Amino acid sequence: MTMNAQTKLRADNIDEMLKAMTLEEKAKLLVGGANNFFSANAVVGGEADLVAGAAGTSPAIPRLGIPATVLTDGPAGVRINPTRKGTDKTYYATAFPIGSCLASTWNTELVRQVGQAIGNETKEYRCDVILGPGMNLHRNPLCGRNFEYYSEDPLLTGKIAAAYIQGVQQEGVGVSAKHFAINSQETDRTSVDERVSQRAARELYLRGFEIAVRESDPWTIMASYNKINGQYSMGNYDLLTKILREDWGYKGIVMTDWIGIREGLPTITEVQAGNDLMEPGQPAQIQEIIEGVKSGKLAMADVDRNVRRMLEYIVKTPSFRNYPASNNPDFVAHATITRQSAAEGIVLLKNNGTLPWKDEAIKTVALFGENSYDFLSGGTGSGCVHPPYVVDMLQGLENAGIKSSPVLTNIYRKYIEFAKVKFQAERHPAKWYQREEFGQQKYPEIAINPICIDNEVKDADAAIITIGRQAGEGVDRDLNTEFNLIPEERALIMDVCNAFHAVGKPVIVIINSGSVIETASWSSYPDAILCAWQPGMEGGNSIADLLTGKVNPSGKLTMTWPIAATDHASTKNFPGQLDDYTFQMMVGSSAPIPGHAYTNHEEDIYVGYRYFDTFRREVAYPFGFGLSYTTFAFSQPKVKVGKDAVTLSITVKNTGSVSGKEVAQVYVAAPQGKLEKPAQELKAFAKTRELQPDESQTLTMTIPVRDLASFDEAGSQWLTEAGTYTFHIGSSSRDIHATLSAKIAEYTEKVNNALAPSQPLHLLKH
Ligand code: BGC
């Protein structure tokens, strides 16, 4: 068939399209249509304003009926501008629980529902792709973006991400699983070289992405800013072609993270590596591709391969279908989903029996802590969301019929008003992530005079102290002021506990933080501790649901809470080594500042509980931990060893007096053979439905033999060594209820030899 001038893109004419497109059109399609973020210095096609505040676009080619597609951040909801010029209409989006909260549900079906609601808002706001889920591992508790990510464990990361992706894509829009790969720090993220063994890369940092690719087929993947073993991810053939497409069979597109032209990385190298879309896109990149082909440096076949993938992506999008977006998502329905999912992701860390508050025993609460009144629904940076409202603690308690102290409300509200003005005045112009449009800021806690605390004791039945932490894109967290408590917070906990305990009244601490904080030094003081994370815009309601027992907590930690942040094995190499490398901050300052040139992953596979459990180190709260208002009994499990998989089943019974859900977590100890093994690794999990007292449920979990493998660098293969494997089933990595063993035969699977380190690494051994 010959193409005439009228022929337009269809799902079934991609071959013809490739023939009809000029080199210029092909090059254009591989370069983003510029975005609002960087629009001042990168405007390519004028599509930037399609949806105000969206992060970027893929360019339109009207001659061929190729529409622009719109890419919006993610991942906790749709990040677009809430207001637009020339209209009173607002464009708020539901703020759903952040990644660490969602993962703490260990409930893939619930996460799928959240994904679907997010996908729906993406579509109704006329966007085609949500830039999430964030899937990097919690290598160290100080990473600024841990809140967006799920866990220190790759299996949990992969399963939660796959559920989120399935949910989003069910709505006929796409995701961008990010940041591929090994982007577990913010410090110098655009230049740092992550030096890592092939084994740790395959088993830990890439494994979650592998699971998500195999189980949920993401439309797009975002290549990270950093280098891996000397080469930028964005131009890394080993990563984007050998591993992602050849080993895993990925069929979708890869886009860059938002950098444009990179020093030392030609756009043509990115095209060759298998990177299909340069974001946010600059005209010079189009030119570079055209000239690359003309000069013979870039093969036309490489361009055609990427263009084909772009066209295959475009024909799936709402923009291509001309979907009539309503700009009017169902906030009421989505509020219910966010409220429920947050309540299920919140983790009860301590309870001496004071919770739940039943039968209106608690009528009035003294509410302390700045974030009780200025609740943090999510983190900062591109991962922030602009919700129509945020239910804070005050409002959440009031909705549950519980009064709060007016004196404290007045003190804190006045302080917050003052702090906002002061912060605006002091904010550093170069720190883009401190701008209001990139999320809510955290103001320092204020001291509350002990006399004022004493005055509250008389009228209140209990005290709540909210300890808030904010973090986000662009900076890692500060050990002393962000992981540890500051003196004002410490004093507040001590003084409130002393005053309330003197008259036998309880104190509850709510942790309103996207990631781990120090607890060991103060956790013995309050009666109960709830880690509420940053639970989205219904946060205060979700917390009240748990306090009052309307919902029984069933969230479980997806990362270890260490006694000190420095207990993690990655500490020595987080955020990496300084040398005489210098770079310029992406925004602002023209003065070169010293950078962290590389990060040696010397801890290798010993990340999170793999380290703490193997090296037997004490922790504040172990991986998988979370309390309930009821108790559960686990039966003796049954095991069936098949040729390709091990099937385990276990019956969980609610032995307490209120209904609740429990997670069965399967930790496998492999035989020590040719390859060193961590003490145990999470290989499967399942959550019960809401079980009534005395009710039981049998959970069946299948572990493919392939999933028991370690990565054998010498043979470039996955290797499950023959021998006896022990399966520990419990409700945390350190609370095992049942154990059994099974003999497994050897399994091997050859893969590409990719991402080899270019210098020796001094790896931690047990
Ligand atoms: C972030 C991405 C984000 C993109 C677009 C980048 O700086 O790393 O996570 O999706 O900006 O806003």
CSV table of N, CA and C in Angstrom, one decimal, residues 139-143 182 184-187 192-196 205 476 565-578 596-604 606-607 760-764:
chain,number,residue,atom,x,y,z
A,139,ARG,N,18.2,1.8,50.3
A,139,ARG,CA,19.5,1.3,50.6
A,139,ARG,C,20.0,1.8,51.9
A,140,ASN,N,19.6,3.1,52.2
A,140,ASN,CA,20.0,3.7,53.4
A,140,ASN,C,18.8,4.6,53.9
A,141,PRO,N,18.6,4.7,55.2
A,141,PRO,CA,17.4,5.5,55.6
A,141,PRO,C,17.5,7.0,55.4
A,142,LEU,N,18.7,7.5,55.0
A,142,LEU,CA,18.8,8.9,54.7
A,142,LEU,C,18.5,9.3,53.3
A,143,CYS,N,18.2,8.4,52.4
A,143,CYS,CA,17.8,8.8,51.1
A,143,CYS,C,16.6,9.7,51.1
A,182,ILE,N,19.3,1.8,40.3
A,182,ILE,CA,20.3,2.1,41.3
A,182,ILE,C,20.4,3.6,41.7
A,184,SER,N,19.5,5.2,44.5
A,184,SER,CA,19.0,5.2,45.9
A,184,SER,C,19.6,6.3,46.7
A,185,GLN,N,20.0,7.4,46.1
A,185,GLN,CA,20.5,8.6,46.8
A,185,GLN,C,20.2,9.8,46.0
A,186,GLU,N,20.0,10.9,46.7
A,186,GLU,CA,19.7,12.2,46.0
A,186,GLU,C,21.0,13.0,45.8
A,187,THR,N,21.9,12.8,46.7
A,187,THR,CA,23.2,13.6,46.7
A,187,THR,C,23.9,13.3,45.4
A,192,VAL,N,26.6,11.0,40.0
A,192,VAL,CA,27.3,10.0,40.8
A,192,VAL,C,27.4,8.6,40.1
A,193,ASP,N,28.5,8.0,40.3
A,193,ASP,CA,28.7,6.6,39.7
A,193,ASP,C,28.4,5.6,40.7
A,194,GLU,N,27.4,4.8,40.5
A,194,GLU,CA,27.0,3.8,41.5
A,194,GLU,C,27.8,2.5,41.1
A,195,ARG,N,28.8,2.2,41.9
A,195,ARG,CA,29.7,1.1,41.6
A,195,ARG,C,29.2,-0.1,42.4
A,196,VAL,N,28.8,-1.1,41.7
A,196,VAL,CA,28.1,-2.2,42.4
A,196,VAL,C,28.4,-3.5,41.7
A,205,TYR,N,18.9,-4.4,43.2
A,205,TYR,CA,18.5,-3.2,42.7
A,205,TYR,C,17.7,-3.3,41.4
A,476,ASP,N,19.3,14.5,50.3
A,476,ASP,CA,19.2,13.5,51.2
A,476,ASP,C,18.9,14.0,52.6
A,565,ALA,N,20.9,5.3,62.6
A,565,ALA,CA,20.9,5.3,61.2
A,565,ALA,C,22.2,4.7,60.7
A,566,THR,N,23.3,5.0,61.4
A,566,THR,CA,24.6,4.5,61.0
A,566,THR,C,24.8,3.0,61.2
A,567,ASP,N,23.9,2.3,61.8
A,567,ASP,CA,24.0,0.9,61.9
A,567,ASP,C,23.9,0.2,60.5
A,568,HIS,N,23.3,0.8,59.5
A,568,HIS,CA,23.2,0.2,58.2
A,568,HIS,C,24.6,0.0,57.6
A,569,ALA,N,24.8,-1.1,56.9
A,569,ALA,CA,26.1,-1.4,56.3
A,569,ALA,C,26.5,-0.5,55.2
A,570,SER,N,25.5,0.2,54.7
A,570,SER,CA,25.8,1.1,53.6
A,570,SER,C,26.3,2.5,54.1
A,571,THR,N,26.3,2.7,55.4
A,571,THR,CA,26.7,4.0,56.0
A,571,THR,C,28.1,4.5,55.5
A,572,LYS,N,29.1,3.6,55.4
A,572,LYS,CA,30.4,4.0,55.1
A,572,LYS,C,30.4,4.6,53.6
A,573,ASN,N,29.5,4.2,52.8
A,573,ASN,CA,29.4,4.6,51.4
A,573,ASN,C,28.1,5.3,51.1
A,574,PHE,N,27.6,6.0,52.0
A,574,PHE,CA,26.4,6.8,51.7
A,574,PHE,C,26.6,8.2,52.1
A,575,PRO,N,26.6,9.2,51.3
A,575,PRO,CA,26.2,9.1,49.9
A,575,PRO,C,27.3,9.0,48.9
A,576,GLY,N,28.5,8.5,49.4
A,576,GLY,CA,29.5,8.2,48.4
A,576,GLY,C,30.8,9.0,48.8
A,577,GLN,N,31.7,8.9,47.8
A,577,GLN,CA,33.1,9.5,48.1
A,577,GLN,C,33.2,10.8,47.4
A,578,LEU,N,33.8,11.8,48.1
A,578,LEU,CA,34.2,13.0,47.5
A,578,LEU,C,35.5,12.9,46.8
A,596,HIS,N,30.0,14.2,45.0
A,596,HIS,CA,30.3,12.9,45.3
A,596,HIS,C,30.4,12.1,44.0
A,597,ALA,N,31.6,11.8,43.6
A,597,ALA,CA,31.8,11.2,42.3
A,597,ALA,C,31.3,9.8,42.2
A,598,TYR,N,31.5,9.0,43.2
A,598,TYR,CA,31.1,7.7,43.1
A,598,TYR,C,30.6,7.1,44.5
A,599,THR,N,29.8,6.1,44.4
A,599,THR,CA,29.4,5.4,45.6
A,599,THR,C,29.7,3.9,45.5
A,600,ASN,N,30.6,3.4,46.3
A,600,ASN,CA,31.0,2.0,46.3
A,600,ASN,C,29.9,1.2,47.1
A,601,HIS,N,29.3,0.3,46.5
A,601,HIS,CA,28.3,-0.5,47.2
A,601,HIS,C,29.1,-1.7,47.9
A,602,GLU,N,29.9,-1.3,48.9
A,602,GLU,CA,30.7,-2.3,49.5
A,602,GLU,C,29.9,-3.3,50.3
A,603,GLU,N,28.7,-2.8,50.8
A,603,GLU,CA,27.9,-3.7,51.6
A,603,GLU,C,27.3,-4.8,50.7
A,604,ASP,N,27.4,-4.6,49.4
A,604,ASP,CA,27.0,-5.6,48.4
A,604,ASP,C,25.5,-6.1,48.6
A,606,TYR,N,24.2,-7.0,51.3
A,606,TYR,CA,23.8,-6.9,52.7
A,606,TYR,C,23.1,-5.6,52.9
A,607,VAL,N,21.9,-5.4,52.3
A,607,VAL,CA,21.1,-4.2,52.4
A,607,VAL,C,19.9,-4.6,53.4
A,760,PRO,N,37.9,-3.0,40.9
A,760,PRO,CA,37.5,-4.0,42.0
A,760,PRO,C,36.8,-3.3,43.1
A,761,LEU,N,35.8,-4.0,43.7
A,761,LEU,CA,35.1,-3.5,44.9
A,761,LEU,C,35.4,-4.3,46.1
A,762,HIS,N,35.6,-3.7,47.2
A,762,HIS,CA,35.9,-4.4,48.4
A,762,HIS,C,34.6,-4.8,49.1
A,763,LEU,N,34.1,-6.0,48.7
A,763,LEU,CA,32.8,-6.3,49.2
A,763,LEU,C,32.7,-7.0,50.6
A,764,LEU,N,31.7,-6.6,51.3
A,764,LEU,CA,31.5,-7.2,52.6
A,764,LEU,C,31.1,-8.7,52.5
